[in-house]
Coordinates of C-alpha atoms and ligand atoms in Angstrom, one line a residue:
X12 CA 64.3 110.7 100.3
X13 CA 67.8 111.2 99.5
X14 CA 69.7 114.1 100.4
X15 CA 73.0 113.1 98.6
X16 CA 73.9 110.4 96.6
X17 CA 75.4 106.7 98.2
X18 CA 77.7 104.3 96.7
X19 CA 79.8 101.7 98.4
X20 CA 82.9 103.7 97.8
X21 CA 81.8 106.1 100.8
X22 CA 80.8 103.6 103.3
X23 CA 82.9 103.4 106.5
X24 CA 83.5 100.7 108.1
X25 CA 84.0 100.6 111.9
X26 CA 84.9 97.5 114.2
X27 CA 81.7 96.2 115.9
X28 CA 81.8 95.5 119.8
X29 CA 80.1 94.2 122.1
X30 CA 80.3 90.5 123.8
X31 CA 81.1 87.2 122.0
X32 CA 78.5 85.1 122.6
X33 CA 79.8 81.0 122.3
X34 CA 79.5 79.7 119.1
X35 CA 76.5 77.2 119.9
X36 CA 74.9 80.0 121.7
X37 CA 75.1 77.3 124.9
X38 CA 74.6 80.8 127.1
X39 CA 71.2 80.8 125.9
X40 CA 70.7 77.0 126.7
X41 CA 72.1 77.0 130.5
X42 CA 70.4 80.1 131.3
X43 CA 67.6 78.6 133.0
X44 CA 65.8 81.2 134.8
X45 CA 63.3 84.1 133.7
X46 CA 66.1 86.5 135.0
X47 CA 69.0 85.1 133.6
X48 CA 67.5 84.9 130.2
X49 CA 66.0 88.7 130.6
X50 CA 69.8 90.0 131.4
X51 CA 70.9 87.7 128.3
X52 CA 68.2 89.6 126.1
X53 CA 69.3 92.8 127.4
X54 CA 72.6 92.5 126.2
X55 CA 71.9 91.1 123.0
X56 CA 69.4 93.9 122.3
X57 CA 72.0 96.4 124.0
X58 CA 74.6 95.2 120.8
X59 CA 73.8 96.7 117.7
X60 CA 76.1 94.9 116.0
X61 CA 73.8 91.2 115.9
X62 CA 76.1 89.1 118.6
X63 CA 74.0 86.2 117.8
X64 CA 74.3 86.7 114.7
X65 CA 78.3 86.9 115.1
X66 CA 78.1 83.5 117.1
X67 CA 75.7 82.2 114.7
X68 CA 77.6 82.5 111.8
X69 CA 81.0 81.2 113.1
X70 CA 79.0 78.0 113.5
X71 CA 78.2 78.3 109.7
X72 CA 74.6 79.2 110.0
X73 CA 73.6 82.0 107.3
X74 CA 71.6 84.7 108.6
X75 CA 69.1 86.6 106.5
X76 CA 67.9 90.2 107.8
X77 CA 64.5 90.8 107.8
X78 CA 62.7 94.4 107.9
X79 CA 59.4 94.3 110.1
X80 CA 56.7 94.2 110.3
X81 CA 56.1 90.1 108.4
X82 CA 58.2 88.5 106.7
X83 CA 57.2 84.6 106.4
X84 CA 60.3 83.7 108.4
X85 CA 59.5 79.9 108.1
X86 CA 60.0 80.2 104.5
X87 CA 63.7 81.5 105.1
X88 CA 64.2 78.6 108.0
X89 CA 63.3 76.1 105.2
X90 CA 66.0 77.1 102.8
X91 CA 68.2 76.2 105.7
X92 CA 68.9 79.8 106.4
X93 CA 68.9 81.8 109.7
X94 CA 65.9 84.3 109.6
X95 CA 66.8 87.1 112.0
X96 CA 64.6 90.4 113.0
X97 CA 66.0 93.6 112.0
X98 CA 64.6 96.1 114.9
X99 CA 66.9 99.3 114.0
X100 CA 70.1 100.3 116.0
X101 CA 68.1 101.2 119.4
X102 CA 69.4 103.0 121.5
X103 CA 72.9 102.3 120.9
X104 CA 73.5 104.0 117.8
X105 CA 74.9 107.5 117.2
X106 CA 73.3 108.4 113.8
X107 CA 76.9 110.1 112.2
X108 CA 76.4 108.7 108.9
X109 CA 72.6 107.9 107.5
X110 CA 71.4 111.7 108.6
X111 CA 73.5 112.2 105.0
X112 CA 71.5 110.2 103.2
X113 CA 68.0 110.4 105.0
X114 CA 65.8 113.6 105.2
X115 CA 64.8 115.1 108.8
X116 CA 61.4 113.9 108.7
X117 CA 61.9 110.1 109.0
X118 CA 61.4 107.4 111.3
X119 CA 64.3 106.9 113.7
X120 CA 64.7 102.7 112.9
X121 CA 65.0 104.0 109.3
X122 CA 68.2 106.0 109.8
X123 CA 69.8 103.5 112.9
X124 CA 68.8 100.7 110.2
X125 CA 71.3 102.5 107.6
X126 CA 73.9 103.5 110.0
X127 CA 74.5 99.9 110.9
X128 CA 74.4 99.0 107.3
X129 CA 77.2 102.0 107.1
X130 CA 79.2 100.9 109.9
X131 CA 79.5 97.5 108.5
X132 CA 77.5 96.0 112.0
X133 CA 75.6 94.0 109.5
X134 CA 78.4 92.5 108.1
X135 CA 77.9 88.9 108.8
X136 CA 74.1 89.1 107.3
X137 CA 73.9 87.2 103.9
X138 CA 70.9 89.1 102.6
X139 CA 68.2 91.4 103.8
X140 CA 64.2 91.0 103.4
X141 CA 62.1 94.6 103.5
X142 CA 58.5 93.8 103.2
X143 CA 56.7 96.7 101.4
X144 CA 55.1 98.2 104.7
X145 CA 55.5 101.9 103.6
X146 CA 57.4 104.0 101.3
X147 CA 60.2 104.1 104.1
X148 CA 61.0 100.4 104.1
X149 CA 60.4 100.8 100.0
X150 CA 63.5 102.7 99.8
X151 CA 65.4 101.6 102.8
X152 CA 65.7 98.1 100.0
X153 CA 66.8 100.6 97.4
X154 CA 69.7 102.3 99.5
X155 CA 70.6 98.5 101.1
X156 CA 71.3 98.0 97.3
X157 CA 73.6 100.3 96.6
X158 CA 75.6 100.7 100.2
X159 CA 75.7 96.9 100.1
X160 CA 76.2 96.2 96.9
X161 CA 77.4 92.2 97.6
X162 CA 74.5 91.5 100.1
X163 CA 71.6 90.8 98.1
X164 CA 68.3 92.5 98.9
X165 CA 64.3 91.7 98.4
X166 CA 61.3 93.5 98.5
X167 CA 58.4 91.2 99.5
X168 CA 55.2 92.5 98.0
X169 CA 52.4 91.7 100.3
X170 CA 48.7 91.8 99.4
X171 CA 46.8 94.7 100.7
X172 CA 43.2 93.7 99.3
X173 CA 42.3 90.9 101.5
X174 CA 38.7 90.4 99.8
X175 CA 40.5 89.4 96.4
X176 CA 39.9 86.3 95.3
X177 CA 43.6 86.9 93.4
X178 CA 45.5 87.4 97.2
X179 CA 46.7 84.5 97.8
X180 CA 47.3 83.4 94.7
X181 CA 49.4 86.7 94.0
X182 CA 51.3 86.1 97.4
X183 CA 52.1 82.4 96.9
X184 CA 53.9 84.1 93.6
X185 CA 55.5 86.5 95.9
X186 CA 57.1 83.3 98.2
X187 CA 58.5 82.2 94.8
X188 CA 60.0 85.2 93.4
X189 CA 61.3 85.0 97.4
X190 CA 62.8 80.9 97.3
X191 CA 64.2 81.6 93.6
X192 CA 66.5 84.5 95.1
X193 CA 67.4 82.6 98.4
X194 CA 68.1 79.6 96.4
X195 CA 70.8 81.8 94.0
X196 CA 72.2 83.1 96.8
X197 CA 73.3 79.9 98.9
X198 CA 69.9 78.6 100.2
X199 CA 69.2 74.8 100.0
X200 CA 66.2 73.9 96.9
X201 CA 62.9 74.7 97.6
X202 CA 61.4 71.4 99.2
X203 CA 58.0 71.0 100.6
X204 CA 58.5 68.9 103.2
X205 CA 61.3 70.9 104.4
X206 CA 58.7 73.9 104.7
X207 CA 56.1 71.8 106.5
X208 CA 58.7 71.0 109.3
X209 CA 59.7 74.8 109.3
X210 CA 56.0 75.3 109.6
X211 CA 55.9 73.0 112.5
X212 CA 58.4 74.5 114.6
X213 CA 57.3 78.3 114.3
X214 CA 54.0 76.8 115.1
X215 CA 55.0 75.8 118.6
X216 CA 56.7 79.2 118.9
X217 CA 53.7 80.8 118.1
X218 CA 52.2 78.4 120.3
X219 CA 54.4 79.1 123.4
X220 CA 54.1 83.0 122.7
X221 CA 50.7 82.7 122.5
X222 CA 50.3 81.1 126.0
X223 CA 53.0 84.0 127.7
X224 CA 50.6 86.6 126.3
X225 CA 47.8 84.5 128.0
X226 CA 48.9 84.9 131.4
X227 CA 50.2 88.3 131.1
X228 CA 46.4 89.3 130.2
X229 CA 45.1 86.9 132.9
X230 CA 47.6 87.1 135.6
X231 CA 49.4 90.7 135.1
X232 CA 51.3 90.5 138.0
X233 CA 53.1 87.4 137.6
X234 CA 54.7 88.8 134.7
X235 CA 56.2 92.2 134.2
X236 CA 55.9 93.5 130.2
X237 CA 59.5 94.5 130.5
X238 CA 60.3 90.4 131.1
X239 CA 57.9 89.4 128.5
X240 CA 58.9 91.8 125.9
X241 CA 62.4 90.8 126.3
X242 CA 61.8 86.8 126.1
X243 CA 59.8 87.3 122.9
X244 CA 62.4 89.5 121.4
X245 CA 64.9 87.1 121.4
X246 CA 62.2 84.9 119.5
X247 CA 63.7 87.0 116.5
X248 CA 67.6 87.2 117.4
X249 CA 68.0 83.1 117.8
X250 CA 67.4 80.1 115.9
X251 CA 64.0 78.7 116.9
X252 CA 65.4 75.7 117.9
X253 CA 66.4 77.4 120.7
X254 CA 64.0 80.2 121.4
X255 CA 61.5 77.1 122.1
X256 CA 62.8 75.8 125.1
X257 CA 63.3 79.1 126.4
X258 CA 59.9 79.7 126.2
X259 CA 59.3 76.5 127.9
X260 CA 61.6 77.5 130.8
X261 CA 59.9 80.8 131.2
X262 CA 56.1 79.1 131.3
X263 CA 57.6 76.4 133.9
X264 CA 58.8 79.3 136.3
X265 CA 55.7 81.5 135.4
X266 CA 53.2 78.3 136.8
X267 CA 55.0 78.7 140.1
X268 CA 54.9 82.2 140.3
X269 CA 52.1 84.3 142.4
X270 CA 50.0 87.3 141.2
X271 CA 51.3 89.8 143.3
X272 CA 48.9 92.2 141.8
X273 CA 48.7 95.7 142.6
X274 CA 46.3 98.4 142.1
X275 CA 46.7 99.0 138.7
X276 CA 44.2 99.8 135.4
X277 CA 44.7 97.2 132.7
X278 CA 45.5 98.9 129.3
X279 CA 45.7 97.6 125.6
X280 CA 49.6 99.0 124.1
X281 CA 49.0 100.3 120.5
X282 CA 51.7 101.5 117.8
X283 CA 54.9 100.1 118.5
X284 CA 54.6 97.2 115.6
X285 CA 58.0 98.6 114.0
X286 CA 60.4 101.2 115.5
X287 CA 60.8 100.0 118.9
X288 CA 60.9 102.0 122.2
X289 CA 63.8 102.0 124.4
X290 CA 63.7 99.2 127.5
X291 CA 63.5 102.2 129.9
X292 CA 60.6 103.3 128.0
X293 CA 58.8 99.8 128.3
X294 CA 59.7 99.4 131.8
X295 CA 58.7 102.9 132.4
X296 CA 54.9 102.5 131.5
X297 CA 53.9 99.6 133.8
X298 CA 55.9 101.4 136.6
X299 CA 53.3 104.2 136.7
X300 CA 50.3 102.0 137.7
X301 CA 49.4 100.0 134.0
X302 CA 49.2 96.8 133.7
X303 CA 49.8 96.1 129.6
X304 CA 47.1 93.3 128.7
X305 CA 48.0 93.8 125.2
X306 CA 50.3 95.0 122.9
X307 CA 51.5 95.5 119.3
X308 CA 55.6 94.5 119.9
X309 CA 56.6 91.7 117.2
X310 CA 53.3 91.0 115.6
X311 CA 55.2 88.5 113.5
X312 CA 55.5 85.8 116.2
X313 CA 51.8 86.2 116.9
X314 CA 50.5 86.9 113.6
X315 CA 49.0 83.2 113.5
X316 CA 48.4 79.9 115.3
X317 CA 48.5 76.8 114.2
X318 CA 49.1 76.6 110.3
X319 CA 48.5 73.1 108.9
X320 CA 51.1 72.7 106.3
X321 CA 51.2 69.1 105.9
X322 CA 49.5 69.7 102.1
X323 CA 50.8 72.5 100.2
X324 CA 52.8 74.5 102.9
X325 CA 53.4 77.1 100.6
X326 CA 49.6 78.6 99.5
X327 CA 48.7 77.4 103.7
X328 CA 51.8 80.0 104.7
X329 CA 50.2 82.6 102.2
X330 CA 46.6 82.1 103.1
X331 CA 47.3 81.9 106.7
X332 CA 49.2 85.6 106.4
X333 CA 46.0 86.6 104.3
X334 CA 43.2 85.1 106.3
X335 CA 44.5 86.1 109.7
X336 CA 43.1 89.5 111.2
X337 CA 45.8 91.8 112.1
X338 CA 44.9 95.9 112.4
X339 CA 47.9 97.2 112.8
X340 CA 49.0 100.6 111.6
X341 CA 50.5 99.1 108.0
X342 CA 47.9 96.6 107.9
X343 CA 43.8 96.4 107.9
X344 CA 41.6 93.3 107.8
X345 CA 38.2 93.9 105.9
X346 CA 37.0 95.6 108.9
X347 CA 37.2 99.0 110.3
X348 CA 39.7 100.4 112.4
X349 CA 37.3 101.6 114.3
X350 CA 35.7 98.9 115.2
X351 CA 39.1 96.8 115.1
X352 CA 40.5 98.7 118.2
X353 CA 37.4 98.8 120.3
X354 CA 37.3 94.8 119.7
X355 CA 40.7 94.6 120.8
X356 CA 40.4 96.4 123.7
X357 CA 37.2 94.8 124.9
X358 CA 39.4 90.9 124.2
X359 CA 41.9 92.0 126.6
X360 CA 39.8 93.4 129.1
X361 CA 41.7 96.8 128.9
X362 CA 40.3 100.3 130.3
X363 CA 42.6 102.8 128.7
X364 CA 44.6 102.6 125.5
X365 CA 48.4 104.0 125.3
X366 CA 49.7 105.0 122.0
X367 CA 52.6 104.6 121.6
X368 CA 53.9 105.2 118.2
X369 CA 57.6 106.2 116.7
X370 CA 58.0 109.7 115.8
X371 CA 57.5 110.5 112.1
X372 CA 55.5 107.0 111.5
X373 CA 52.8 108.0 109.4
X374 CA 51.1 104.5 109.3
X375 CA 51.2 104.5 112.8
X376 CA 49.8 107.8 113.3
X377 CA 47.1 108.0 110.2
X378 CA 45.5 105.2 112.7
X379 CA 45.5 107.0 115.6
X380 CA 43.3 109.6 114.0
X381 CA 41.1 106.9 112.9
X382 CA 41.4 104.9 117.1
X383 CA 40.5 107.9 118.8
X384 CA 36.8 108.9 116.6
X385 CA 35.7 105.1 118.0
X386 CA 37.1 105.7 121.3
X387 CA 36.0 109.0 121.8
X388 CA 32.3 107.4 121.1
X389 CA 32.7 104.7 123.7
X390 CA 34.0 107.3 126.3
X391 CA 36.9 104.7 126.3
X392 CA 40.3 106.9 127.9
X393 CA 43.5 106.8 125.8
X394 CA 47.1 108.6 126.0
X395 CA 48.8 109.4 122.7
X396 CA 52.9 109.1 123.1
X397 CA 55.5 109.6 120.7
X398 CA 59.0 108.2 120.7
X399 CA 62.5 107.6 119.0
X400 CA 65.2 105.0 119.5
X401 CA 67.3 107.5 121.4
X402 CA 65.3 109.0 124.1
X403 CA 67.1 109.5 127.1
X404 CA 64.6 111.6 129.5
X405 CA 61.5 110.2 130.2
X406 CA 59.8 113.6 133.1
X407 CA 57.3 114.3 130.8
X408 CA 56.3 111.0 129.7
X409 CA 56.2 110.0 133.3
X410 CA 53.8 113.0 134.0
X411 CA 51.8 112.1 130.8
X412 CA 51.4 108.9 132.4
X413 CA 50.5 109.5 135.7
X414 CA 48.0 111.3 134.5
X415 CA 46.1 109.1 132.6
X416 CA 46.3 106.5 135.3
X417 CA 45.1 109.0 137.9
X418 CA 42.4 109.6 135.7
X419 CA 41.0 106.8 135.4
X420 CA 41.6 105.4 138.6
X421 CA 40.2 108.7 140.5
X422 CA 37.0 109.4 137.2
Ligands
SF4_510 S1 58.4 103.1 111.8 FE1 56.6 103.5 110.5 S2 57.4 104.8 108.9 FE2 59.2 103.9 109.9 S3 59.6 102.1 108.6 FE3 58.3 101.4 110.3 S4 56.2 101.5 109.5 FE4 57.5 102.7 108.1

């Protein structure tokens, strides 16, 4: 993975930009309107160099970066930290530095990830979380290690044998090996009830998100993906004490919205469970006649509903990771993909499935391989796309897309 050797001695550091958000983040608590919160979103996604995090941390909260694609963020909260979703640079970042250290071949969030790291845009991050997805993220900690040598860095373990009677158990150990690092490093002790109200909130974040996907699926037209992708990702980018009403705001205004529905082919969104696309992108593939019932963007905040951690909150957060299904491309349930995505996309009521994975994401596109065998079967249609962080032209993806809506529509 390495093309030449890192130490902190050769990192740069560059002035991050961008807008300074208030210190309480009160932006986030006026804006009262789906519109005013998407714009708000945009921006923050826009910065690479964490505004909210900036803001956050003048106000003495402690932010802890974590990796996708699960990290048990509730966990974090309760050591009265600031748990904040690493997505990659986006499209913001010129990649001038990681290319050194990163072969060809790799994901794009992999290098934009380093190059903020090497342009000291994560400096107000008190330590960074990469759960072993793959053997990127695997070494991503290792470099994090030695270009940030003062920032402490974990790898979370995570079962992959959900049959085992020795899961949970094994990830419950994991959480600890987790709270005994946080703790050293400035976190508050480990207390159980402290947990069991972290639990509580994410719960009705879950809850909320849960409910937005709803109506998307059932009502496609009140909401546009673009809008709902950018709501949930501020889920990861503020403290959940505020991401909550948001999401309360946006379900009030989406009750008094219409369905202004138009003719277009509902279609289940696979791959993009990592790396994300650009906004363009996303915007891009409902404008061509899709309506996106379901999608893969930030598993985390849907991974599960409703965890009862009144007991022993730490083996219910472990069982609930290990319990839940989730197929996603670094992830299978004791099921078969197969069978998984055909599932799927008979829930959502989807005709078509878009692929849409990152260039160079081998998880992502071992599962495609596996996708198409059971789609092909069920003469269900599907569109395999590939993208990076920067992609700037979109005329062939446009065409690839119009075709597969024409397609179906005209079959
Ligand atoms: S985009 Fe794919 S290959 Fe890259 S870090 Fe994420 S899961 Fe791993």
């Amino acid at each position: 993975m390495f093309a030449a050797p890192l130490g902190p001695e050769r990192v740069p550091v560059d002035a991050p930009g961008g807008p300074e958000l208030s210190d309480t983040l009160e932006e986030f608590t006026r804006a009262s309107s789906i519109g005013e919160i998407a714009r708000l979103a945009r921006e923050v996604i826009l910065d690479p160099a964490y505004p909210t995090v900036r803001a956050a941390s003048r106000a003495g909260h402690r932010a802890v970066g974590c990796f996708p694609v699960y990290t048990p963020q509730e966990l974090v909260h309760a050591l009265g930290l600031l748990p904040i979703s690493l997505h990659g640079g986006g499209e913001s970042v010129e990649i001038s530095h990681a290319d050194a250290a990163l072969g060809s071949f790799l994901c794009s969030i992999s290098k934009s990830t380093l190059e903020l790291a090497l342009t000291a845009r994560l400096a107000p991050f008190r330590a960074f979380v990469f759960p072993y997805i793959c053997d990127v993220s695997r070494n991503l900690e290792g470099i994090f290690s030695r270009v940030l040598p003062r920032i402490p860095t974990h790898m979370l373990h995570l079962p992959q044998n959900f049959r085992s009677s020795g899961a949970i158990p094994f990830l419950t150990a994991e959480y600890q090996r987790l709270i005994a690092k946080l703790e050293r490093l400035g976190g508050e002790r480990y207390r159980p009830e402290r947990l069991t109200a972290s639990i509580e909130l994410f719960n009705r974040q879950r809850e909320r998100i849960a409910e937005l996907m709803a109506i998307k699926q059932a009502t496609p037209g009140k909401v546009s993906l673009l809008e709902s992708y950018l709501v949930r990702r501020l889920g990861g980018l503020l403290p959940r004490e505020l991401h909550v009403p948001i999401l309360e705001r946006v379900l009030a205004e989406l009750s008094e919205r219409t369905d202004q529905r138009k003719d277009a082919i509902p279609v289940l969104l696979v791959g993009p469970f990592c790396e994300q696309p650009t906004l363009d992108l996303i915007e891009l593939i409902e404008k061509v006649g899709c309506y996106i019932v379901d999608d893969e963007f930030l598993q985390l905040q849907r991974w599960y509903r409703g965890i009862d951690g009144k007991d022993d909150p730490l083996a219910a957060l472990a069982e609930a990771y290990v319990r839940t299904p989730v197929d996603i491309g670094v992830r299978a349930t004791p099921t078969t993909k197969g069978e998984a995505i055909l599932q799927r996309a008979k829930a959502a009521g989807a005709q078509g499935v878009i692929f849409l994975t990152a260039k160079f994401c081998e998880p992502a596109l071992e599962d495609v391989v596996l996708y198409r065998k059971a789609l092909d079967r069920h003469g269900i249609p599907y569109l395999h796309l590939e993208f990076e962080e920067r992609s700037t032209s979109y005329e062939q993806t446009r065409l690839q897309l119009e075709t597969f809506v024409e397609s179906i529509l005209f079959e």
